[in-house]
Coordinates of C-alpha atoms in Angstrom, one line a residue:
Chain S
M16 CA 24.9 29.2 -10.9
M17 CA 23.8 25.8 -9.6
K18 CA 24.2 24.4 -13.0
M19 CA 27.7 25.7 -13.4
Q20 CA 28.7 24.4 -10.0
M21 CA 27.4 20.9 -10.9
R22 CA 28.8 20.7 -14.4
P23 CA 32.2 19.1 -13.4
R24 CA 30.4 16.3 -11.7
A25 CA 28.2 15.6 -14.7
E26 CA 31.2 15.5 -17.0
A27 CA 33.2 13.2 -14.8
A28 CA 30.4 10.6 -14.7
N29 CA 29.6 10.9 -18.4
R30 CA 33.2 11.0 -19.8
K31 CA 33.1 9.9 -23.4
Q32 CA 35.9 8.0 -25.0
E33 CA 37.4 9.1 -28.3
G34 CA 34.5 9.5 -30.7
G35 CA 32.1 7.7 -28.3
R36 CA 28.4 8.4 -28.4
V37 CA 25.7 8.3 -25.7
A38 CA 22.4 6.5 -26.2
V39 CA 19.2 7.4 -24.3
V40 CA 16.8 4.5 -23.9
A41 CA 13.6 6.6 -23.6
G42 CA 10.5 5.5 -21.7
S43 CA 7.5 7.6 -20.9
G44 CA 7.3 11.0 -19.1
M45 CA 9.4 14.1 -19.2
L46 CA 12.7 12.7 -17.9
P47 CA 14.1 11.4 -21.2
R48 CA 13.7 14.7 -23.0
Q49 CA 15.3 16.6 -20.0
V50 CA 18.3 14.2 -20.1
V51 CA 18.6 14.7 -23.9
D52 CA 18.5 18.5 -23.4
A53 CA 21.3 18.3 -20.8
L54 CA 23.3 16.1 -23.2
L55 CA 22.8 18.6 -26.0
R56 CA 24.0 21.4 -23.7
Q57 CA 27.1 19.3 -23.0
G58 CA 27.9 19.1 -26.7
E59 CA 26.8 15.4 -27.1
K60 CA 24.7 14.1 -30.0
P61 CA 22.5 11.5 -28.2
Y62 CA 21.1 8.5 -30.1
I63 CA 17.5 7.8 -29.0
V64 CA 16.2 4.3 -28.5
A65 CA 12.5 5.1 -28.1
I66 CA 10.6 2.3 -26.3
E67 CA 7.4 1.7 -28.3
G68 CA 4.2 2.4 -26.4
E69 CA 6.2 4.5 -23.8
A70 CA 8.2 7.3 -25.5
K71 CA 6.6 9.7 -27.9
P72 CA 8.9 9.8 -31.0
S73 CA 7.7 13.3 -31.8
D74 CA 9.5 14.5 -28.7
Y75 CA 12.8 13.7 -30.4
A76 CA 12.0 14.7 -34.0
E77 CA 15.4 16.5 -34.6
L78 CA 17.5 13.6 -33.3
D79 CA 18.6 10.2 -34.5
I80 CA 15.9 8.0 -33.2
R81 CA 15.0 4.3 -33.4
P82 CA 11.6 3.0 -32.1
V83 CA 11.9 -0.4 -30.5
P84 CA 9.3 -2.7 -28.9
P85 CA 10.1 -3.5 -25.3
A86 CA 10.6 -7.2 -26.0
R87 CA 13.3 -6.4 -28.5
L88 CA 15.4 -3.9 -26.6
A89 CA 18.2 -6.4 -25.9
L90 CA 18.6 -7.0 -29.6
M91 CA 19.6 -3.3 -29.9
L92 CA 22.8 -3.7 -27.9
P93 CA 25.1 -5.1 -30.7
E94 CA 23.8 -2.4 -33.0
L95 CA 24.5 0.3 -30.5
S96 CA 28.1 -1.0 -30.2
R97 CA 28.4 -0.8 -34.0
L98 CA 27.2 2.8 -33.9
G99 CA 30.0 3.7 -31.5
V100 CA 27.8 4.0 -28.4
D101 CA 30.0 3.8 -25.3
R102 CA 27.5 5.1 -22.7
L103 CA 23.8 4.6 -22.2
V104 CA 21.1 6.3 -20.0
L105 CA 17.9 4.6 -19.0
A106 CA 15.3 7.3 -18.6
G107 CA 11.5 7.4 -18.2
G108 CA 8.8 5.0 -17.2
V109 CA 8.2 1.6 -18.5
A110 CA 4.7 0.3 -17.6
T111 CA 4.8 -2.6 -19.9
R112 CA 6.7 -5.7 -18.9
P113 CA 6.5 -8.1 -21.8
P114 CA 5.8 -11.8 -21.1
L115 CA 9.2 -13.5 -20.7
R116 CA 8.5 -15.8 -23.6
Q117 CA 8.3 -12.8 -26.0
L118 CA 11.7 -11.4 -25.0
R119 CA 14.3 -11.6 -27.8
F120 CA 18.0 -11.6 -27.2
P121 CA 21.1 -11.5 -29.4
P122 CA 22.6 -15.1 -29.6
A123 CA 25.6 -14.1 -27.4
F124 CA 23.4 -13.3 -24.5
L125 CA 21.6 -16.7 -24.3
L126 CA 24.1 -17.7 -21.6
Q127 CA 22.7 -14.9 -19.4
L128 CA 19.2 -16.0 -19.8
P129 CA 18.9 -17.9 -16.5
R130 CA 20.1 -14.9 -14.6
L131 CA 17.6 -12.7 -16.4
I132 CA 14.7 -15.0 -15.7
K133 CA 15.5 -15.0 -12.1
A134 CA 15.8 -11.2 -12.1
Y135 CA 12.5 -10.9 -13.9
A136 CA 10.7 -12.4 -11.0
Q137 CA 12.5 -10.4 -8.4
G138 CA 10.8 -7.1 -9.1
D139 CA 12.1 -3.8 -10.3
D140 CA 15.3 -3.7 -8.4
G141 CA 16.5 -7.1 -9.3
L142 CA 15.4 -6.6 -12.9
L143 CA 17.1 -3.2 -13.3
R144 CA 20.3 -4.5 -11.8
A145 CA 20.3 -7.4 -14.2
V146 CA 19.6 -5.1 -17.2
I147 CA 22.4 -2.9 -16.2
G148 CA 24.8 -5.8 -15.8
F149 CA 23.6 -7.1 -19.1
I150 CA 24.4 -3.8 -20.9
E151 CA 27.7 -3.3 -19.2
S152 CA 28.9 -6.8 -20.1
R153 CA 28.7 -5.5 -23.7
G154 CA 31.2 -2.8 -22.9
I155 CA 28.6 0.0 -22.7
K156 CA 28.7 2.1 -19.5
V157 CA 25.3 2.8 -17.9
V158 CA 25.1 6.3 -16.6
G159 CA 22.4 7.6 -14.3
A160 CA 20.1 10.4 -15.5
H161 CA 21.0 12.3 -12.4
E162 CA 24.6 12.1 -13.4
I163 CA 23.9 13.6 -16.8
A164 CA 21.6 16.3 -15.3
P165 CA 22.4 16.7 -11.6
D166 CA 20.2 19.8 -11.5
L167 CA 17.2 17.5 -11.7
L168 CA 17.9 16.3 -8.1
A169 CA 15.7 17.9 -5.5
P170 CA 17.7 20.2 -3.2
A171 CA 17.0 20.2 0.5
G172 CA 14.4 22.5 2.1
P173 CA 11.2 24.1 0.8
L174 CA 11.4 24.5 -3.0
G175 CA 8.5 27.0 -3.4
R176 CA 6.9 29.8 -1.4
V177 CA 4.6 27.5 0.7
R178 CA 6.1 25.9 3.8
P179 CA 4.7 22.9 5.7
N180 CA 2.9 23.7 8.9
R181 CA 3.0 21.6 12.1
N182 CA 0.3 19.2 10.9
D183 CA 2.0 18.8 7.6
L184 CA 5.3 17.9 9.3
R185 CA 3.5 15.1 11.1
D186 CA 2.0 13.8 7.8
I187 CA 5.4 14.1 6.1
K188 CA 6.9 11.9 8.8
A189 CA 4.2 9.3 8.6
A190 CA 4.1 9.2 4.8
A191 CA 7.9 9.0 4.5
E192 CA 8.1 6.2 7.0
A193 CA 5.5 4.3 5.0
A194 CA 7.1 5.0 1.7
R195 CA 10.5 3.8 3.0
A196 CA 8.9 0.6 4.4
I197 CA 7.3 -0.3 1.1
G198 CA 10.4 0.8 -0.8
S199 CA 12.6 -1.6 1.2
L200 CA 10.2 -4.3 0.1
D201 CA 10.5 -3.1 -3.5
I202 CA 6.8 -2.5 -3.8
G203 CA 6.6 1.2 -4.4
Q204 CA 8.2 4.5 -3.6
A205 CA 5.3 6.7 -2.5
A206 CA 2.7 6.9 0.3
I207 CA 0.1 9.4 1.4
A208 CA -0.6 10.4 5.0
V209 CA -3.6 12.3 6.3
G210 CA -4.1 13.3 10.0
G211 CA -0.8 11.9 11.0
R212 CA -1.2 8.5 9.5
A213 CA -0.5 6.7 6.2
V214 CA -3.8 6.0 4.5
A215 CA -2.7 4.9 1.0
L216 CA 0.4 3.2 -0.4
E217 CA 1.7 3.0 -3.9
G218 CA 1.6 -0.4 -5.6
I219 CA 2.2 -1.3 -9.2
E220 CA -0.2 1.5 -10.4
G221 CA 2.4 4.2 -9.8
T222 CA 2.1 7.6 -8.2
D223 CA -0.5 9.0 -10.6
G224 CA -2.7 6.0 -9.8
L225 CA -2.1 6.5 -6.1
L226 CA -3.2 10.2 -6.3
E227 CA -6.3 9.3 -8.3
R228 CA -7.2 6.8 -5.7
M229 CA -6.7 9.3 -3.0
K230 CA -9.2 11.6 -4.7
A231 CA -11.8 8.8 -4.4
L232 CA -10.8 8.1 -0.8
R233 CA -11.7 11.6 0.3
D234 CA -15.3 10.4 0.3
H235 CA -14.4 7.5 2.6
G236 CA -16.1 7.7 6.1
R237 CA -12.8 7.5 8.0
L238 CA -11.4 10.5 6.1
A239 CA -14.6 12.6 6.3
G240 CA -13.8 16.0 7.5
A241 CA -10.0 15.4 7.4
R242 CA -8.2 18.1 5.5
G243 CA -4.8 18.2 3.9
G244 CA -2.4 15.3 3.8
V245 CA 1.0 14.8 2.2
L246 CA 2.5 12.7 -0.6
A247 CA 6.0 11.4 0.2
K248 CA 8.2 9.9 -2.5
C249 CA 11.4 8.3 -1.3
A250 CA 14.2 6.4 -2.9
K251 CA 14.3 2.7 -2.1
P252 CA 17.2 2.1 0.3
Q253 CA 18.6 -0.6 -2.0
Q254 CA 18.0 0.9 -5.4
D255 CA 20.5 1.4 -8.1
A256 CA 20.5 5.2 -8.6
R257 CA 21.1 4.6 -12.3
A258 CA 17.5 3.8 -12.9
D259 CA 14.1 4.6 -11.4
L260 CA 15.0 7.3 -9.0
P261 CA 11.7 8.7 -7.7
A262 CA 10.5 11.8 -9.6
I263 CA 7.8 14.4 -9.5
G264 CA 6.9 17.0 -12.1
P265 CA 4.2 19.7 -12.8
Q266 CA 1.5 17.1 -13.3
T267 CA 2.2 15.5 -9.9
I268 CA 1.5 18.9 -8.3
V269 CA -1.8 19.2 -10.2
D270 CA -2.8 15.7 -9.3
A271 CA -1.9 16.2 -5.6
A272 CA -3.9 19.4 -5.5
Q273 CA -6.9 17.6 -7.0
A274 CA -6.5 14.9 -4.3
G275 CA -6.8 17.6 -1.7
L276 CA -3.2 17.3 -0.4
S277 CA -1.3 20.1 1.3
G278 CA 2.0 19.3 -0.3
I279 CA 4.7 16.9 -1.5
A280 CA 7.9 15.8 0.2
V281 CA 10.7 14.0 -1.6
D282 CA 14.1 12.8 -0.7
A283 CA 16.6 15.6 -1.2
E284 CA 19.4 14.6 -3.6
R285 CA 17.8 11.1 -4.1
A286 CA 14.6 12.2 -6.0
M287 CA 14.2 14.2 -9.1
V288 CA 12.0 17.2 -9.8
L289 CA 11.4 17.3 -13.5
D290 CA 10.9 20.8 -15.0
M291 CA 11.7 22.4 -11.7
A292 CA 10.6 25.9 -12.7
E293 CA 7.2 24.8 -13.9
T294 CA 6.8 22.4 -11.0
I295 CA 7.4 25.2 -8.4
K296 CA 5.3 27.7 -10.3
R297 CA 2.3 25.3 -10.2
A298 CA 2.9 24.5 -6.5
D299 CA 3.0 28.2 -5.7
E300 CA -0.2 28.9 -7.7
L301 CA -2.1 26.0 -6.1
G302 CA -0.8 26.6 -2.6
L303 CA 1.1 23.3 -2.1
F304 CA 4.4 23.0 -0.5
V305 CA 7.2 21.0 -2.1
L306 CA 9.9 19.9 0.4
G307 CA 13.3 18.3 -0.2
M308 CA 13.7 16.1 2.9
R309 CA 17.1 15.5 4.5
E310 CA 17.5 12.1 6.1
S311 CA 18.0 13.9 9.4
D312 CA 14.6 15.6 9.1
N313 CA 12.7 12.4 9.9
Chain T
M92 CA -16.6 -31.7 17.8
M93 CA -14.4 -28.7 17.3
K94 CA -17.0 -26.5 18.9
M95 CA -17.3 -28.8 21.9
Q96 CA -13.6 -28.8 22.3
M97 CA -13.4 -25.0 22.4
R98 CA -16.4 -24.3 24.5
P99 CA -14.5 -24.4 27.8
R100 CA -12.1 -21.7 26.6
A101 CA -15.0 -19.5 25.5
E102 CA -16.8 -19.8 28.8
A103 CA -13.6 -19.0 30.7
A104 CA -13.0 -15.7 28.8
N105 CA -16.7 -14.7 29.0
R106 CA -17.5 -15.6 32.6
K107 CA -20.5 -13.6 33.7
Q108 CA -21.1 -12.3 37.2
E109 CA -24.2 -13.0 39.1
G110 CA -27.0 -11.7 36.9
G111 CA -24.5 -10.0 34.5
R112 CA -25.4 -9.3 30.9
V113 CA -23.2 -9.0 27.8
A114 CA -23.5 -6.1 25.3
V115 CA -22.5 -6.4 21.6
V116 CA -21.4 -3.1 20.1
A117 CA -22.3 -4.0 16.5
G118 CA -20.6 -2.5 13.4
S119 CA -20.9 -3.6 9.8
G120 CA -20.5 -7.1 8.3
M121 CA -21.3 -10.6 9.4
L122 CA -19.2 -10.8 12.5
P123 CA -21.6 -9.2 15.1
R124 CA -24.5 -11.6 14.2
Q125 CA -22.1 -14.6 14.4
V126 CA -21.0 -13.4 17.9
V127 CA -24.6 -13.0 18.9
D128 CA -25.5 -16.5 17.7
A129 CA -22.6 -17.9 19.7
L130 CA -23.8 -16.0 22.8
L131 CA -27.4 -17.3 22.3
R132 CA -26.0 -20.8 22.1
Q133 CA -24.2 -20.2 25.4
G134 CA -27.5 -19.2 27.1
E135 CA -26.8 -15.4 27.1
K136 CA -29.3 -12.7 26.3
P137 CA -27.1 -10.1 24.6
Y138 CA -28.0 -6.5 24.5
I139 CA -27.2 -4.9 21.0
V140 CA -25.7 -1.5 20.6
A141 CA -26.1 -1.0 16.9
I142 CA -23.8 1.6 15.4
E143 CA -25.9 3.7 13.1
G144 CA -24.8 3.7 9.5
E145 CA -22.8 0.4 10.1
A146 CA -25.1 -2.3 11.7
K147 CA -28.4 -3.3 10.1
P148 CA -30.9 -3.2 13.0
S149 CA -33.1 -5.8 11.1
D150 CA -30.3 -8.4 11.7
Y151 CA -31.2 -8.3 15.4
A152 CA -34.9 -8.0 15.2
E153 CA -35.6 -10.5 18.0
L154 CA -33.2 -9.0 20.5
D155 CA -33.0 -5.9 22.8
I156 CA -31.4 -3.4 20.5
R157 CA -30.5 0.3 20.7
P158 CA -29.3 2.2 17.6
V159 CA -26.6 4.8 18.5
P160 CA -24.7 7.2 16.2
P161 CA -21.0 6.7 16.3
A162 CA -20.3 10.0 18.0
R163 CA -22.6 9.2 20.9
L164 CA -21.3 5.7 21.7
A165 CA -19.4 6.8 24.8
L166 CA -22.7 8.2 26.3
M167 CA -24.1 4.6 26.3
L168 CA -21.6 3.4 28.9
P169 CA -23.4 4.7 32.0
E170 CA -26.7 3.3 30.6
L171 CA -25.1 -0.1 30.0
S172 CA -23.9 -0.2 33.6
R173 CA -27.4 0.6 34.7
L174 CA -28.7 -2.3 32.6
G175 CA -26.4 -4.7 34.4
V176 CA -24.0 -5.1 31.5
D177 CA -20.6 -6.5 32.9
R178 CA -19.1 -7.6 29.6
L179 CA -18.9 -6.0 26.2
V180 CA -17.9 -7.2 22.7
L181 CA -16.8 -4.9 19.9
A182 CA -17.6 -6.6 16.6
G183 CA -17.8 -5.6 13.0
G184 CA -16.5 -2.8 10.9
V185 CA -16.6 0.9 11.5
A186 CA -15.8 2.9 8.4
T187 CA -17.0 6.2 9.9
R188 CA -14.7 8.1 12.3
P189 CA -16.7 11.1 13.4
P190 CA -14.8 14.4 13.6
L191 CA -13.4 14.8 17.1
R192 CA -15.5 17.9 17.9
Q193 CA -18.7 15.9 17.4
L194 CA -17.8 13.2 19.9
R195 CA -20.0 13.3 23.1
F196 CA -18.9 11.9 26.4
P197 CA -20.6 11.4 29.8
P198 CA -19.3 14.1 32.2
A199 CA -17.2 11.7 34.2
F200 CA -15.1 10.9 31.2
L201 CA -14.0 14.5 30.4
L202 CA -10.8 13.8 32.4
Q203 CA -9.9 11.2 29.8
L204 CA -10.4 13.5 26.9
P205 CA -6.7 14.4 26.3
R206 CA -5.8 10.7 26.2
L207 CA -8.5 10.0 23.7
I208 CA -7.6 12.9 21.5
K209 CA -4.0 11.6 21.4
A210 CA -5.3 8.1 20.6
Y211 CA -7.6 9.4 17.9
A212 CA -4.6 10.6 15.9
Q213 CA -2.6 7.5 16.4
G214 CA -4.6 5.2 14.1
D215 CA -6.6 2.2 14.7
D216 CA -4.5 0.5 17.3
G217 CA -4.0 3.4 19.5
L218 CA -7.7 4.3 19.3
L219 CA -8.9 0.8 20.0
R220 CA -6.6 0.5 23.0
A221 CA -7.9 3.8 24.3
V222 CA -11.5 2.8 23.7
I223 CA -11.0 -0.5 25.5
G224 CA -9.3 1.2 28.5
F225 CA -12.2 3.7 28.5
I226 CA -14.8 1.0 28.7
E227 CA -12.9 -1.1 31.3
S228 CA -12.5 2.0 33.6
R229 CA -16.2 1.8 33.9
G230 CA -16.1 -1.7 35.3
I231 CA -17.2 -3.4 32.1
K232 CA -14.9 -6.1 30.8
V233 CA -14.1 -6.1 27.1
V234 CA -14.1 -9.6 25.6
G235 CA -12.8 -10.4 22.1
A236 CA -15.2 -11.8 19.5
H237 CA -12.8 -14.7 19.1
E238 CA -13.1 -15.5 22.8
I239 CA -16.9 -15.7 22.5
A240 CA -16.8 -17.7 19.3
P241 CA -13.4 -19.4 19.0
D242 CA -14.6 -21.5 16.1
L243 CA -14.4 -18.3 14.0
L244 CA -10.6 -18.4 14.1
A245 CA -9.0 -19.9 11.0
P246 CA -7.4 -23.3 11.7
A247 CA -3.9 -24.0 10.2
G248 CA -3.7 -25.7 6.8
P249 CA -5.8 -25.7 3.7
L250 CA -9.5 -25.1 4.6
G251 CA -11.1 -26.2 1.3
R252 CA -10.4 -28.7 -1.4
V253 CA -8.0 -26.5 -3.4
R254 CA -4.4 -26.4 -2.3
P255 CA -1.8 -23.8 -3.2
N256 CA 0.7 -24.8 -5.9
R257 CA 4.4 -23.8 -6.0
N258 CA 3.7 -20.4 -7.6
D259 CA 1.0 -19.7 -5.1
L260 CA 3.4 -20.5 -2.2
R261 CA 5.8 -17.8 -3.5
D262 CA 2.9 -15.3 -3.8
I263 CA 1.7 -16.2 -0.3
K264 CA 5.2 -15.5 1.1
A265 CA 5.5 -12.1 -0.7
A266 CA 1.9 -11.0 0.1
A267 CA 2.2 -12.0 3.8
E268 CA 5.6 -10.2 4.1
A269 CA 4.0 -7.1 2.7
A270 CA 0.8 -7.4 4.8
R271 CA 2.9 -7.8 8.0
A272 CA 5.1 -4.8 7.1
I273 CA 2.1 -2.5 6.7
G274 CA 0.4 -4.0 9.7
S275 CA 3.4 -3.1 11.9
L276 CA 2.9 0.5 10.7
D277 CA -0.8 0.2 11.5
I278 CA -1.8 1.0 7.9
G279 CA -3.6 -2.1 6.8
Q280 CA -3.8 -5.9 7.2
A281 CA -3.9 -7.1 3.7
A282 CA -1.7 -7.3 0.5
I283 CA -1.9 -8.9 -2.9
A284 CA 1.1 -10.5 -4.6
V285 CA 1.3 -11.7 -8.2
G286 CA 4.2 -13.4 -9.9
G287 CA 6.2 -13.5 -6.6
R288 CA 5.9 -9.9 -5.7
A289 CA 3.5 -7.6 -3.8
V290 CA 1.6 -5.3 -6.2
A291 CA -1.1 -3.8 -4.1
L292 CA -1.4 -2.9 -0.4
E293 CA -4.4 -2.2 1.7
G294 CA -4.9 1.3 2.9
I295 CA -7.8 2.9 4.6
E296 CA -10.2 1.6 1.9
G297 CA -10.2 -1.9 3.4
T298 CA -9.9 -5.3 1.8
D299 CA -13.0 -5.0 -0.4
G300 CA -11.6 -1.8 -1.9
L301 CA -8.2 -3.5 -2.3
L302 CA -9.7 -6.4 -4.3
E303 CA -11.8 -4.0 -6.4
R304 CA -8.6 -2.1 -7.2
M305 CA -6.8 -5.4 -8.1
K306 CA -9.5 -6.1 -10.6
A307 CA -8.7 -2.8 -12.4
L308 CA -5.0 -3.5 -12.1
R309 CA -5.3 -6.6 -14.2
D310 CA -5.3 -4.3 -17.2
H311 CA -2.0 -2.7 -16.1
G312 CA 0.9 -3.2 -18.5
R313 CA 3.2 -4.6 -15.9
L314 CA 0.6 -7.3 -15.0
A315 CA -0.4 -8.1 -18.6
G316 CA -0.3 -11.9 -19.0
A317 CA 0.3 -12.5 -15.3
R318 CA -2.1 -15.1 -13.9
G319 CA -3.1 -15.9 -10.4
G320 CA -2.0 -14.1 -7.4
V321 CA -2.8 -14.3 -3.7
L322 CA -4.5 -12.1 -1.1
A323 CA -2.9 -12.4 2.4
K324 CA -4.5 -11.0 5.5
C325 CA -2.4 -11.0 8.7
A326 CA -2.9 -9.8 12.2
K327 CA -0.9 -6.7 13.1
P328 CA 1.9 -7.8 15.4
Q329 CA 1.0 -5.2 18.0
Q330 CA -2.8 -5.3 17.8
D331 CA -5.2 -6.0 20.7
A332 CA -7.0 -9.2 19.7
R333 CA -10.1 -7.9 21.4
A334 CA -10.9 -5.8 18.3
D335 CA -10.2 -5.7 14.6
L336 CA -8.8 -9.2 14.1
P337 CA -8.5 -9.7 10.3
A338 CA -11.4 -11.5 8.8
I339 CA -12.6 -13.0 5.6
G340 CA -16.0 -14.3 4.6
P341 CA -17.9 -15.6 1.6
Q342 CA -17.9 -12.2 -0.1
T343 CA -14.1 -12.0 0.1
I344 CA -13.9 -15.3 -1.9
V345 CA -16.2 -13.9 -4.6
D346 CA -14.3 -10.6 -4.8
A347 CA -11.0 -12.4 -4.9
A348 CA -12.2 -14.7 -7.7
Q349 CA -13.4 -11.6 -9.6
A350 CA -9.9 -10.1 -9.1
G351 CA -8.4 -13.1 -10.8
L352 CA -6.6 -14.4 -7.7
S353 CA -5.8 -18.1 -7.0
G354 CA -6.5 -18.0 -3.3
I355 CA -6.4 -16.4 0.1
A356 CA -4.0 -16.9 3.0
V357 CA -4.8 -15.8 6.5
D358 CA -3.0 -16.1 9.8
A359 CA -4.1 -19.3 11.5
E360 CA -5.5 -18.7 15.0
R361 CA -5.1 -14.9 14.5
A362 CA -7.6 -14.3 11.7
M363 CA -11.3 -15.0 11.5
V364 CA -13.3 -16.9 8.8
L365 CA -16.9 -15.7 9.0
D366 CA -19.5 -18.3 8.0
M367 CA -16.8 -20.9 7.6
A368 CA -19.1 -23.4 5.8
E369 CA -20.3 -21.0 3.2
T370 CA -16.8 -19.5 2.7
I371 CA -15.3 -22.9 2.0
K372 CA -18.2 -23.9 -0.3
R373 CA -17.7 -20.7 -2.4
A374 CA -13.9 -21.3 -2.5
D375 CA -14.4 -24.9 -3.7
E376 CA -16.9 -23.8 -6.3
L377 CA -14.7 -21.0 -7.6
G378 CA -11.5 -23.0 -7.4
L379 CA -9.7 -20.8 -4.9
F380 CA -7.6 -22.1 -2.0
V381 CA -8.0 -20.7 1.5
L382 CA -5.0 -21.3 3.7
G383 CA -4.5 -20.9 7.4
M384 CA -0.8 -19.9 7.7
R385 CA 1.3 -21.0 10.6
E386 CA 4.0 -18.5 11.5
S387 CA 6.6 -21.2 10.7
D388 CA 5.2 -21.4 7.1
N389 CA 6.8 -18.2 6.0

């Protein structure tokens, strides 16, 4: 029902031109395959640009796929145009940022190099905006994963059986406040609060690294005896929704449970829940809440 | 010369009453002993309250010392009054925060319990303010370590032979901005920036934990090939300077070098450099800069 309701929006954002094709630039994690599945359901035949070292080519065995090292991604653009690609989705994680001197560009893009160098130093947001501008200057429209598959966006309210209690609500507020503060600095998207205060903030290591650290922190004297705690993941206020929306999935639930947390809160409609059914099943099994936060909630 | 210059300020802040004595509540690290040495130079005979599990009693072998478990610190206050203590210094780290139900108070303080419970949940600043109010309500003046030993405060400018280069200045700015942001949320005081952006933020694990993590992060794909980086430690805008001013020492330099950083920046006049001579010697040997930041610098 929800999917039917959202279909028109997906089709509007992802309108193909006569004979046009969509490319998925696939990084790590579950998101790219979920975007591909949504595209297949919409009758598209996506072309997969698999980032080497990030995407698993075997995940896309039945599709047209081209593995490309991160430093050579820009060289793909002229070829994608020749293949009739008119839309492109960036999906999945990219942990590797190749040294600038290794980057390769098609000759026509050399004029854009100074802009890219600047963006490269500005962090994720600046870089992603430059990459998107770069692609669109070639006449290929960049479409957000959430526009292809809007049912990946977290709805508002509790997603599973477990609901946050009063202590959890206090932790949600503290963790979300911290996550938004570091998001506005473009440092990370996630924070953990325990006992009403933020105790660990996501840096470049990502949410899985943060949760692993939290597991170790449980032994820290200042947390001794403290139970529960909440992971909050929030969209950066300034971020381009066409790349890098915060996401959680079944593994996030397992990691959060191992870190001793009571639950996870994400921005409703601005964060993605990958494999929603499995994520909620795990959360219910492990006794964690998963909450879609409305901005008015905190 | 500097010490002579600052002596009058120290004596003004730490003026003893007729026959009054000063107590040093000693946590971990080098700070308590440095405060004690400053007091001895000023002709005081400090009484040491050594927090069990934090202070090393052997550091104070020649002095009157009383080891006390963290949960029973409040019980010491009436005794300190009986001993003629009229001033008290809180110095050193306290990693342990005993569960609230284990805290013990003298009967007269039970009325303050609700305030303390609230402060306990509010994080370091709230807690420290409550503790200071708690002590001063007993007629004992709480004096800051930097008031006893003002020469521990970092002066402005480069403290050693090495000076930050242009890339370092960019990292200093990014790290200080991040450190101030998390400081204003009372989460931590330190951040590390590499390549012009913050990559790791201090949580409850402290600066040594942060630097250890940074060492591991060097292998992270997004930092591959990135050199240098800066640790910034800043005072929280709202913090009471009588406790928990940010501090670095010789070990911070060694840890920062092992984490591959180019240097350390601290707030001038608002952060402490413990064992300044040794700290600068190590920094010079290892080729790191140590900079006292003026607010106008960034």
